[in-house]
Phi, psi and omega in degrees: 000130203278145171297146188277157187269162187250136208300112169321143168239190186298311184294318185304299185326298128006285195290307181311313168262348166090045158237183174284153165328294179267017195266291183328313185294321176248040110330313194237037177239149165296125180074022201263183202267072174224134166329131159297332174319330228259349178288306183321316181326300193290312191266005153298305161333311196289304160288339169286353156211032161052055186250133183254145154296133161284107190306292220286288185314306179316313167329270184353310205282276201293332166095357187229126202248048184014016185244139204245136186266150194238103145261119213240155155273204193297151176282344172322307171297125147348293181303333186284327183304306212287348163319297204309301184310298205285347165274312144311327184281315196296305180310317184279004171252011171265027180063027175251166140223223179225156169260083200272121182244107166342127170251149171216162193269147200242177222274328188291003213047028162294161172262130181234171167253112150341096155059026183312005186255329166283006148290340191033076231233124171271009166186173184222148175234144178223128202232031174221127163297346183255353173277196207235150189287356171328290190319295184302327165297307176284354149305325193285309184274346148315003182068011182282113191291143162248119168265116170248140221241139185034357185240118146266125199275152181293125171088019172296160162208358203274165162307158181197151183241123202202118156305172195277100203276290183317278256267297153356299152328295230246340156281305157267044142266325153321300156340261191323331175273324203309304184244046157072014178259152191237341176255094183223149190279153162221101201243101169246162200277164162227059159257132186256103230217127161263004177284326204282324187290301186323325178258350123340315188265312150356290181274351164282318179287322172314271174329322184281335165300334182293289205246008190051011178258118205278158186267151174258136176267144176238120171262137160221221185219175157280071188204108189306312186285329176274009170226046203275327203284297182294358108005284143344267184315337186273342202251338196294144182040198219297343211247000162334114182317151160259342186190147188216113170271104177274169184267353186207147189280342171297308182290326146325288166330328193289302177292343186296304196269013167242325180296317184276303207251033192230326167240347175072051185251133146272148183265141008251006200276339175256343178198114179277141146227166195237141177246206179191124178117340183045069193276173179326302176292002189290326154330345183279153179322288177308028163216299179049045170282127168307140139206206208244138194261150204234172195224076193293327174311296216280354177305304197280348159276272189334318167324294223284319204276333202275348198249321191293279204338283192285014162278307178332289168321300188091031205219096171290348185337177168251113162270168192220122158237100193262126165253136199302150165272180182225142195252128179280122167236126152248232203253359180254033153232000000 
């Protein structure tokens, strides 16, 4: 086994090219004040000894780690990969990179972030509803920007990119009057969300304007197994739904296989339902579910520009952004 070569430093780089030391080093910060002769000189230098910049020390110097922290729930939800990836992509090519940092349930079953400052992280993007405003508090008093991403956590004051919740709301209760149904459910979850309160009231307001009649809210979970019992209990007697506008395409789906293959209700002529997120499976034969499209790219560009502005700045102000959905109609409305 041949021996490993031993790792170039800055000073190799330095000898080589007939410069200074720190001449090298801020080379190789973005926008710092050096000549071109003299970048070429270094990065001639640099590849003729297969030398990389240490990310972590240039931190030290500039004051800046380019790592942007991503806090996510669980990767299960569909939408969450693909959230990740388009949020990465979108950072790297602003010259960022992304960072996925872990959440846990704390003794209270709050969702927290661990020691999220020992990422040395220069701004957090947050795509979860379930953590606790802990997180948005230390940011805040550390001067660190925070972006909350398709989500508002309740008791928040930080910036956010949110699809049009209400407008959503307020469409499929059109729908549903469009085709005549007058007994209908609005079925959530129980994370208590103000993008989730906004369309809710949508669909209440809408409707009782439509039809002088209030939708009855039904609580479950978001949880497809757990929210097969209250499901149940919604499809059970007289109060049985003509239609259920859900908060999730999960909890559609939830509702599809208990209506078809538990009461022997046909979809949509015995029960219309509606989802939200248009995840991958609404497509499948066996759902071909209406719902509603989220416009994630462009969430995850606006986020990404909007959190450089402020590292850029020094300015944490709050911004508020919606950007419109779009309603998929298949075949269960």
């Amino acid at each position: 086994m041949s021996p490993l070569k031993p790792t170039s430093t800055s000073k190799d780089v330095a000898k080589l090219a007939g410069v200074s030391q720190s001449t090298v080093s801020r080379v190789f910060v973005p926008g710092s004040s050096v000549s071109d002769k003299t970048k070429q000189k270094v990065f001639a230098a640099a590849k003729s000894l297969n030398y990389r910049p240490n990310a972590f020390a240039r931190s030290l110097t500039t004051n800046e780690s380019k790592l942007v922290g991503l806090v996510f729930p669980d990767a299960d939800y569909p939408i969450h990969m693909q959230t990740l990836q388009l949020i990465s992509t979108e950072l790297q090519q602003n010259g960022y990179a992304a960072v996925l940092i872990p959440w846990q349930v704390d003794v209270n079953d709050d969702y927290s972030v661990p020691n999220i400052f020992q990422y040395r992280v220069d701004a957090v993007i947050a795509a979860s509803a379930t953590l606790n405003t802990s997180l948005y508090e230390e940011c805040e008093e550390f001067n660190i920007p925070i972006i909350q991403y398709a989500r508002v956590v309740e008791g928040t004051k930080s910036s956010y990119v949110i699809s049009d919740n209400y407008e959503a709301g307020q469409q499929a209760a059109q729908l549903l009057h469009q085709h005549k149904a007058t007994q209908v459910v609005y079925l959530t979850g129980d994370v208590p969300t103000l993008t989730n309160d906004e369309r809710q009231s949508g669909f209440i307001n809408e409707f009782k304007a439509l039809t002088g009649c209030s939708p009855r809210i039904i609580e479950a979970t978001y949880d497809y197994a757990s929210a097969l019992d209250p499901i149940r209990d919604m499809l059970t007697g007289e109060h049985c739904p003509q239609a259920v506008f859900c908060a999730t395409d999960n909890l559609a789906m939830a509702v599809m296989d208990v209506a078809r293959l538990e009461f022997g209700l046909t979809i949509p002529q015995d029960l219309k339902v509606i989802g939200f997120d248009n995840i991958p499976q609404t497509q499948w034969l066996n759902y071909q579910l209406t719902t509603f499209r989220q416009d994630f790219q462009r969430l995850a560009r606006e986020s990404v520009k909007i959190i450089i502005e402020q590292i850029a700045s020094h300015n944490t102000d709050r911004v508020k952004m919606m950007v419109p959905v779009k309603l998929i109609q298949r075949n269960t409305a």
